[in-house]
Amino acid sequence: MKTRLVDSLPCIENVNSIMNAMEQGSAHDKLAYIARNCSPYTSLAFCTLLFPTIIVVDGCFLLEFYYTESNFLDACKNYNNDKRKIEENMNNTFLYEVFECLGEKVSDMVFEEIGKIVRLSWDMVLKQTFPEREFAVKYFHDEQDYGPVVTFCQK
C-alpha cells in the first residue's frame, strides 16, 4: 500500500519535534495531549486567535479584539491617517502577552512556531474573507525583547 503524508503546515518546521518531545509516539498523541490538557473553552479561545473577527473602520481592517473607537482615533492622529501604519500597529499581537499567565518557562522556539502558525492562519483568513484585497501578514521577533509578533496591514 502506497502512503503519503501531507503536512498542512509545511512552513512550520518544529511543531512535530516539539510535540514529540512532550508526547512520544504517533500523531494521535497530539490529540491525547489536547484531551488531557485543554478544555473545549481553551480550544475555542485559541480559535479566536487563529481565526479572528475583523472589523472594518473607515477603510482600515482591524482585529476586533483590539479595537475601541478611542484607540482607533488615537492611532489616526498618531499616524496622520496613514491606513497602513494604523493597521500594522493596531493589529500587533505580542505572543508573550497572549500567553502571559504561564508560570512555567516555555522555549522561545514554541512561541516562534505559534507565531508562524498565526501568520499563516491570518493570511488564509484574510484571503478567504476579503479576496478582492491584498494584505501583508507579518511575523517577526521584536528587537525590544517583546518576543514574537504577528500583525497585518493592507498592501
Coordinates of N, CA, C and O in Angstrom, one line a residue:
M1 N 0.8 -1.2 0.0 CA 0.0 0.0 0.0 C 0.9 1.2 0.0 O 1.8 1.4 0.8
K2 N 0.6 2.2 -0.9 CA 1.4 3.4 -1.0 C 0.7 4.4 -0.1 O -0.5 4.7 -0.2
T3 N 1.6 5.0 0.8 CA 1.1 6.0 1.7 C 1.9 7.3 1.6 O 3.1 7.2 1.4
R4 N 1.2 8.4 1.7 CA 1.9 9.7 1.6 C 1.3 10.6 2.7 O 0.1 10.8 2.9
L5 N 2.2 11.2 3.4 CA 1.9 12.2 4.5 C 1.8 13.6 3.9 O 2.8 14.0 3.3
V6 N 0.7 14.3 4.0 CA 0.6 15.7 3.5 C 0.5 16.6 4.8 O -0.5 16.5 5.5
D7 N 1.5 17.4 5.0 CA 1.5 18.3 6.1 C 0.9 19.6 5.8 O 1.3 20.3 4.8
S8 N -0.2 19.9 6.5 CA -0.9 21.2 6.2 C -0.1 22.4 6.7 O -0.5 23.5 6.4
L9 N 0.9 22.2 7.4 CA 1.8 23.3 7.9 C 3.2 23.1 7.5 O 4.1 23.0 8.3
P10 N 3.5 23.0 6.2 CA 4.8 22.7 5.7 C 5.9 23.7 6.1 O 7.1 23.4 6.2
C11 N 5.5 25.0 6.3 CA 6.4 26.0 6.6 C 6.8 26.1 8.1 O 7.6 26.9 8.5
I12 N 6.1 25.3 8.9 CA 6.3 25.2 10.3 C 7.2 24.0 10.6 O 6.7 22.9 10.7
E13 N 8.5 24.2 10.7 CA 9.4 23.0 10.8 C 9.5 22.3 12.1 O 9.9 21.2 12.2
N14 N 9.2 23.0 13.2 CA 9.5 22.4 14.5 C 8.3 21.9 15.3 O 8.5 21.4 16.4
V15 N 7.1 22.0 14.8 CA 5.9 21.6 15.6 C 6.0 20.1 15.9 O 5.8 19.7 17.1
N16 N 6.3 19.2 15.0 CA 6.3 17.8 15.3 C 7.4 17.5 16.3 O 7.2 16.7 17.2
S17 N 8.6 18.1 16.1 CA 9.7 17.8 17.1 C 9.3 18.3 18.5 O 9.7 17.6 19.5
I18 N 8.7 19.4 18.6 CA 8.3 20.0 19.9 C 7.3 19.0 20.5 O 7.4 18.6 21.7
M19 N 6.2 18.7 19.8 CA 5.2 17.8 20.3 C 5.7 16.4 20.6 O 5.4 15.8 21.6
N20 N 6.6 15.9 19.8 CA 7.1 14.6 20.0 C 8.0 14.5 21.3 O 8.1 13.5 21.9
A21 N 8.6 15.7 21.6 CA 9.4 15.7 22.8 C 8.5 15.6 24.0 O 8.9 15.1 25.1
M22 N 7.3 16.1 23.9 CA 6.4 16.1 25.0 C 5.5 14.8 25.0 O 5.2 14.3 26.1
E23 N 5.2 14.4 23.9 CA 4.3 13.2 23.8 C 4.9 12.2 22.8 O 4.8 12.4 21.6
Q24 N 5.5 11.2 23.3 CA 6.2 10.2 22.4 C 5.2 9.4 21.6 O 4.1 9.0 22.2
G25 N 5.5 9.1 20.4 CA 4.7 8.2 19.6 C 4.0 8.9 18.4 O 4.6 9.8 17.8
S26 N 2.8 8.5 18.1 CA 2.2 8.8 16.8 C 1.6 10.2 16.9 O 1.5 10.8 17.9
A27 N 1.1 10.6 15.7 CA 0.4 11.9 15.7 C -0.9 12.0 16.5 O -1.3 13.0 17.0
H28 N -1.4 10.8 16.8 CA -2.6 10.7 17.7 C -2.3 11.2 19.1 O -3.2 11.6 19.8
D29 N -1.0 11.2 19.5 CA -0.7 11.6 20.8 C -0.9 13.1 21.0 O -1.1 13.6 22.1
K30 N -0.9 13.9 19.9 CA -1.2 15.3 19.9 C -2.7 15.5 20.3 O -3.0 16.4 21.1
L31 N -3.5 14.7 19.9 CA -4.9 14.8 20.3 C -5.1 14.3 21.7 O -5.9 14.9 22.5
A32 N -4.3 13.3 22.1 CA -4.3 12.9 23.6 C -3.8 14.0 24.5 O -4.4 14.3 25.5
Y33 N -2.8 14.8 24.0 CA -2.3 15.9 24.8 C -3.5 17.0 24.9 O -3.7 17.5 26.0
I34 N -4.2 17.2 23.9 CA -5.3 18.2 23.9 C -6.3 17.7 24.9 O -6.8 18.4 25.8
A35 N -6.7 16.4 24.8 CA -7.7 15.8 25.7 C -7.3 15.9 27.2 O -8.2 16.1 28.0
R36 N -6.0 15.7 27.5 CA -5.6 15.8 28.9 C -5.4 17.2 29.4 O -5.4 17.4 30.6
N37 N -5.0 18.1 28.5 CA -4.6 19.4 29.0 C -5.4 20.7 28.6 O -5.2 21.7 29.1
C38 N -6.3 20.5 27.7 CA -7.1 21.7 27.2 C -8.6 21.4 27.4 O -9.1 20.4 27.0
S39 N -9.2 22.5 27.8 CA -10.7 22.4 27.8 C -11.3 22.8 26.5 O -10.6 23.5 25.7
P40 N -12.5 22.5 26.2 CA -13.1 23.0 25.0 C -13.1 24.5 25.0 O -13.0 25.1 23.9
Y41 N -13.2 25.1 26.1 CA -13.2 26.6 26.2 C -11.8 27.2 25.8 O -11.7 28.2 25.1
T42 N -10.8 26.5 26.2 CA -9.4 26.9 25.8 C -9.3 26.8 24.3 O -8.7 27.7 23.7
S43 N -9.8 25.7 23.8 CA -9.7 25.5 22.3 C -10.5 26.6 21.5 O -10.0 27.1 20.6
L44 N -11.7 26.9 22.0 CA -12.4 27.9 21.4 C -11.7 29.3 21.4 O -11.7 30.1 20.5
A45 N -11.2 29.6 22.6 CA -10.4 30.8 22.8 C -9.2 30.9 21.8 O -9.0 31.9 21.2
F46 N -8.5 29.8 21.7 CA -7.4 29.8 20.8 C -7.8 29.9 19.3 O -7.1 30.6 18.6
C47 N -9.0 29.4 19.0 CA -9.5 29.6 17.7 C -9.8 31.0 17.3 O -9.6 31.5 16.2
T48 N -10.1 31.9 18.4 CA -10.3 33.3 18.1 C -9.0 34.0 17.7 O -9.0 35.0 17.1
L49 N -7.9 33.4 18.2 CA -6.6 33.9 17.8 C -6.3 33.5 16.4 O -5.8 34.3 15.6
L50 N -6.5 32.3 16.1 CA -6.2 31.7 14.7 C -7.2 32.2 13.6 O -6.8 32.4 12.5
F51 N -8.4 32.4 14.0 CA -9.4 32.9 13.0 C -10.2 34.1 13.6 O -11.3 34.0 14.0
P52 N -9.5 35.2 13.6 CA -10.0 36.4 14.3 C -11.2 37.0 13.6 O -11.3 36.9 12.4
T53 N -12.0 37.8 14.3 CA -13.0 38.6 13.7 C -12.3 39.9 13.3 O -11.5 40.5 14.1
I54 N -12.6 40.4 12.1 CA -12.0 41.6 11.6 C -13.1 42.7 11.6 O -14.2 42.4 11.2
I55 N -12.8 43.8 12.0 CA -13.7 45.0 11.9 C -13.1 46.0 10.9 O -11.9 46.2 10.9
V56 N -14.0 46.5 10.1 CA -13.5 47.5 9.1 C -14.1 48.8 9.5 O -15.3 49.0 9.6
V57 N -13.1 49.7 9.7 CA -13.5 51.1 10.2 C -12.8 52.1 9.3 O -11.6 52.1 9.2
D58 N -13.6 52.9 8.6 CA -13.0 53.9 7.7 C -12.0 53.4 6.8 O -10.9 54.0 6.6
G59 N -12.2 52.2 6.3 CA -11.3 51.5 5.3 C -10.1 50.8 5.9 O -9.3 50.3 5.2
C60 N -10.1 50.8 7.3 CA -9.0 50.1 8.0 C -9.5 48.7 8.4 O -10.6 48.6 9.0
F61 N -8.7 47.7 8.2 CA -9.0 46.3 8.6 C -8.3 46.1 9.9 O -7.1 46.0 10.0
L62 N -9.1 45.8 11.0 CA -8.5 45.7 12.3 C -9.0 44.5 13.0 O -10.2 44.1 12.8
L63 N -8.2 43.9 13.9 CA -8.6 42.8 14.7 C -9.6 43.4 15.7 O -9.3 44.3 16.5
E64 N -10.7 42.7 15.8 CA -11.8 43.2 16.7 C -11.4 43.2 18.1 O -11.8 44.1 18.9
F65 N -10.6 42.3 18.5 CA -10.3 42.2 20.0 C -9.4 43.3 20.4 O -9.2 43.5 21.6
Y66 N -8.8 44.1 19.6 CA -8.0 45.3 20.0 C -8.8 46.6 19.7 O -8.3 47.7 20.2
Y67 N -9.8 46.6 19.0 CA -10.5 47.8 18.5 C -11.3 48.5 19.6 O -12.1 47.8 20.3
T68 N -11.1 49.7 19.8 CA -12.1 50.6 20.5 C -12.1 51.9 19.7 O -11.1 52.2 19.0
E69 N -13.1 52.6 19.8 CA -13.2 53.9 19.0 C -12.1 54.8 19.4 O -11.4 55.5 18.6
S70 N -11.8 54.9 20.7 CA -10.8 55.9 21.2 C -9.4 55.5 20.8 O -8.7 56.3 20.3
N71 N -9.1 54.2 20.8 CA -7.7 53.8 20.4 C -7.6 53.9 18.9 O -6.5 54.2 18.3
F72 N -8.7 53.8 18.1 CA -8.6 54.0 16.7 C -8.4 55.5 16.4 O -7.5 55.8 15.5
L73 N -9.1 56.3 17.0 CA -9.0 57.8 16.8 C -7.6 58.2 17.2 O -7.0 59.1 16.5
D74 N -7.0 57.7 18.3 CA -5.7 58.0 18.7 C -4.7 57.5 17.6 O -3.7 58.3 17.3
A75 N -4.9 56.3 17.1 CA -4.0 55.8 16.1 C -4.1 56.7 14.8 O -3.0 57.0 14.2
C76 N -5.3 57.1 14.4 CA -5.4 58.0 13.3 C -4.6 59.3 13.5 O -3.9 59.7 12.5
K77 N -4.7 59.8 14.7 CA -4.0 61.1 15.0 C -2.4 60.8 15.0 O -1.7 61.5 14.4
N78 N -2.0 59.7 15.7 CA -0.6 59.4 15.8 C 0.1 59.1 14.5 O 1.3 59.3 14.3
Y79 N -0.7 58.5 13.5 CA -0.1 58.0 12.3 C -0.6 58.9 11.1 O -0.6 58.4 9.9
N80 N -1.1 60.1 11.4 CA -1.6 61.0 10.3 C -2.5 60.3 9.3 O -2.4 60.5 8.1
N81 N -3.4 59.5 9.8 CA -4.4 58.8 9.0 C -3.8 57.9 8.0 O -4.5 57.5 7.0
D82 N -2.6 57.5 8.1 CA -2.0 56.5 7.2 C -2.5 55.1 7.6 O -2.2 54.5 8.6
K83 N -3.4 54.6 6.7 CA -4.1 53.4 7.0 C -3.2 52.2 7.2 O -3.4 51.4 8.1
R84 N -2.2 52.1 6.4 CA -1.2 51.0 6.6 C -0.6 51.0 8.0 O -0.5 50.0 8.6
K85 N -0.1 52.2 8.4 CA 0.5 52.3 9.7 C -0.5 52.1 10.8 O -0.1 51.4 11.9
I86 N -1.7 52.6 10.7 CA -2.7 52.4 11.7 C -3.0 50.9 11.8 O -3.0 50.3 12.9
E87 N -3.2 50.2 10.7 CA -3.5 48.7 10.7 C -2.3 48.0 11.3 O -2.5 47.1 12.2
E88 N -1.1 48.2 10.8 CA 0.0 47.5 11.3 C 0.2 47.6 12.8 O 0.5 46.6 13.5
N89 N 0.1 48.8 13.3 CA 0.3 49.0 14.7 C -0.9 48.5 15.6 O -0.7 47.9 16.7
M90 N -2.1 48.8 15.2 CA -3.3 48.3 16.0 C -3.4 46.8 15.9 O -4.0 46.2 16.9
N91 N -2.9 46.1 14.9 CA -3.1 44.7 14.8 C -1.9 43.9 15.4 O -1.9 42.7 15.4
N92 N -0.9 44.6 15.9 CA 0.3 44.0 16.5 C -0.2 43.0 17.6 O -0.9 43.5 18.5
T93 N 0.2 41.8 17.5 CA -0.1 40.8 18.5 C 1.1 40.2 19.1 O 1.9 39.5 18.4
F94 N 1.4 40.5 20.3 CA 2.7 40.1 21.0 C 2.4 38.8 21.7 O 1.6 38.7 22.7
L95 N 3.0 37.7 21.2 CA 2.6 36.4 21.7 C 3.0 36.2 23.2 O 2.4 35.4 23.9
Y96 N 4.1 36.8 23.6 CA 4.4 36.7 25.1 C 3.2 37.3 25.9 O 3.0 36.8 27.0
E97 N 2.5 38.3 25.4 CA 1.4 38.9 26.1 C 0.2 38.0 26.1 O -0.6 37.8 27.0
V98 N 0.0 37.3 24.9 CA -1.2 36.4 24.8 C -1.1 35.3 25.8 O -2.1 34.8 26.4
F99 N 0.2 34.8 26.0 CA 0.4 33.7 27.0 C 1.0 34.1 28.3 O 1.8 33.4 28.9
E100 N 0.7 35.3 28.7 CA 1.4 35.9 29.9 C 1.2 35.2 31.2 O 1.9 35.3 32.1
C101 N 0.1 34.4 31.3 CA -0.2 33.7 32.5 C 0.6 32.5 32.8 O 0.4 31.8 33.8
L102 N 1.4 32.1 31.8 CA 2.2 30.9 32.0 C 3.2 31.0 33.1 O 4.0 31.9 33.1
G103 N 3.1 30.1 34.1 CA 4.1 30.1 35.2 C 5.3 29.4 34.8 O 6.4 29.6 35.4
E104 N 5.3 28.5 33.9 CA 6.5 27.7 33.5 C 7.2 28.4 32.4 O 6.7 29.2 31.7
K105 N 8.5 28.0 32.3 CA 9.4 28.5 31.3 C 9.1 27.8 30.0 O 9.1 26.5 30.0
V106 N 8.8 28.5 29.0 CA 8.5 27.9 27.7 C 9.5 28.4 26.7 O 9.9 29.5 26.6
S107 N 10.1 27.4 26.0 CA 11.1 27.7 25.0 C 10.6 28.8 24.0 O 9.5 28.7 23.5
D108 N 11.6 29.7 23.6 CA 11.2 30.6 22.5 C 10.8 30.0 21.2 O 10.0 30.5 20.5
M109 N 11.4 28.8 21.0 CA 11.0 28.0 19.8 C 9.5 27.8 19.7 O 8.9 27.8 18.6
V110 N 8.9 27.5 20.9 CA 7.4 27.3 20.9 C 6.7 28.5 20.5 O 5.8 28.5 19.6
F111 N 7.1 29.7 21.0 CA 6.4 30.9 20.6 C 6.7 31.3 19.2 O 5.8 31.8 18.5
E112 N 7.9 31.0 18.7 CA 8.2 31.2 17.3 C 7.3 30.4 16.4 O 6.8 30.8 15.3
E113 N 7.1 29.1 16.7 CA 6.3 28.2 15.9 C 4.8 28.7 15.9 O 4.1 28.7 14.9
I114 N 4.3 29.1 17.1 CA 3.0 29.6 17.2 C 2.8 30.9 16.4 O 1.8 31.1 15.6
G115 N 3.8 31.8 16.4 CA 3.8 33.0 15.6 C 3.7 32.7 14.1 O 2.9 33.3 13.4
K116 N 4.5 31.7 13.6 CA 4.4 31.3 12.2 C 3.0 30.7 11.9 O 2.5 31.0 10.8
I117 N 2.5 29.9 12.8 CA 1.1 29.4 12.5 C 0.1 30.5 12.5 O -0.8 30.5 11.6
V118 N 0.1 31.4 13.4 CA -0.8 32.5 13.4 C -0.7 33.3 12.2 O -1.7 33.7 11.5
R119 N 0.5 33.6 11.7 CA 0.7 34.3 10.5 C 0.1 33.6 9.3 O -0.7 34.2 8.5
L120 N 0.3 32.3 9.2 CA -0.3 31.5 8.1 C -1.8 31.5 8.2 O -2.5 31.7 7.2
S121 N -2.3 31.4 9.4 CA -3.8 31.3 9.6 C -4.4 32.7 9.2 O -5.4 32.7 8.5
W122 N -3.8 33.8 9.7 CA -4.4 35.1 9.3 C -4.3 35.4 7.9 O -5.2 35.9 7.3
D123 N -3.2 34.9 7.2 CA -3.1 35.1 5.8 C -4.3 34.4 5.1 O -4.9 34.9 4.2
M124 N -4.6 33.1 5.5 CA -5.7 32.4 4.9 C -7.0 33.0 5.2 O -7.9 33.1 4.3
V125 N -7.2 33.5 6.4 CA -8.5 34.1 6.8 C -8.7 35.4 5.9 O -9.8 35.6 5.4
L126 N -7.7 36.2 5.8 CA -7.8 37.5 5.1 C -8.1 37.2 3.6 O -8.9 37.9 3.0
K127 N -7.4 36.2 3.0 CA -7.6 35.9 1.6 C -9.0 35.3 1.4 O -9.6 35.6 0.4
Q128 N -9.5 34.5 2.3 CA -10.8 33.9 2.2 C -11.9 35.0 2.4 O -12.9 35.0 1.7
T129 N -11.7 35.8 3.4 CA -12.8 36.8 3.7 C -12.8 38.0 2.8 O -13.9 38.6 2.6
F130 N -11.6 38.5 2.4 CA -11.5 39.7 1.6 C -10.7 39.4 0.3 O -9.6 39.9 0.1
P131 N -11.2 38.5 -0.6 CA -10.4 38.1 -1.8 C -10.1 39.3 -2.7 O -9.1 39.1 -3.4
E132 N -10.8 40.4 -2.6 CA -10.5 41.5 -3.5 C -9.4 42.4 -3.0 O -8.9 43.3 -3.7
R133 N -8.9 42.1 -1.7 CA -7.9 42.9 -1.1 C -6.6 42.2 -1.0 O -6.6 41.0 -1.0
E134 N -5.5 42.9 -0.9 CA -4.2 42.3 -0.7 C -3.7 42.8 0.6 O -3.7 44.0 0.9
F135 N -3.2 41.9 1.4 CA -2.7 42.1 2.8 C -1.2 41.6 2.9 O -0.9 40.6 2.3
A136 N -0.5 42.3 3.7 CA 0.8 41.8 4.1 C 0.7 41.3 5.5 O 0.3 42.1 6.4
V137 N 0.8 40.0 5.7 CA 0.7 39.5 7.1 C 2.2 39.2 7.5 O 2.9 38.4 6.8
K138 N 2.6 39.7 8.6 CA 4.0 39.7 9.0 C 4.2 39.0 10.3 O 3.4 39.1 11.3
Y139 N 5.2 38.2 10.4 CA 5.7 37.6 11.7 C 7.1 38.1 11.8 O 7.9 38.0 10.9
F140 N 7.5 38.5 13.0 CA 8.8 38.9 13.3 C 9.1 38.8 14.8 O 8.2 38.7 15.6
H141 N 10.4 38.8 15.1 CA 10.8 38.8 16.5 C 11.2 40.2 16.9 O 12.1 40.7 16.3
D142 N 10.4 40.8 17.8 CA 10.6 42.2 18.1 C 12.0 42.5 18.8 O 12.4 41.7 19.6
E143 N 12.7 43.5 18.3 CA 14.0 43.8 18.8 C 14.1 44.2 20.2 O 15.1 44.1 20.9
Q144 N 13.0 44.8 20.7 CA 12.9 45.2 22.1 C 12.6 44.1 23.1 O 12.1 44.4 24.2
D145 N 12.8 42.9 22.7 CA 12.5 41.7 23.5 C 11.1 41.5 23.9 O 10.8 41.0 25.0
Y146 N 10.2 42.0 23.1 CA 8.8 41.7 23.3 C 8.4 40.3 22.7 O 7.3 39.9 22.7
G147 N 9.4 39.7 22.1 CA 9.2 38.3 21.5 C 8.5 38.3 20.2 O 8.5 39.4 19.5
P148 N 8.0 37.2 19.8 CA 7.4 37.0 18.5 C 6.1 37.9 18.4 O 5.3 38.0 19.3
V149 N 6.0 38.6 17.2 CA 4.9 39.5 17.0 C 4.3 39.1 15.6 O 5.0 38.8 14.7
V150 N 2.9 39.1 15.6 CA 2.3 38.9 14.3 C 1.4 40.1 14.1 O 0.7 40.6 15.0
T151 N 1.3 40.6 12.8 CA 0.5 41.7 12.5 C 0.1 41.7 11.0 O 0.6 40.8 10.3
F152 N -0.8 42.5 10.6 CA -1.1 42.6 9.2 C -1.6 44.0 8.9 O -2.0 44.8 9.7
C153 N -1.5 44.3 7.6 CA -2.0 45.6 7.0 C -2.2 45.4 5.5 O -1.8 44.4 4.9
Q154 N -3.0 46.3 5.0 CA -3.2 46.3 3.5 C -1.9 46.6 2.8 O -1.1 47.5 3.3
K155 N -1.7 46.0 1.7 CA -0.6 46.4 0.8 C -0.8 47.7 0.1 O -1.9 48.1 -0.1

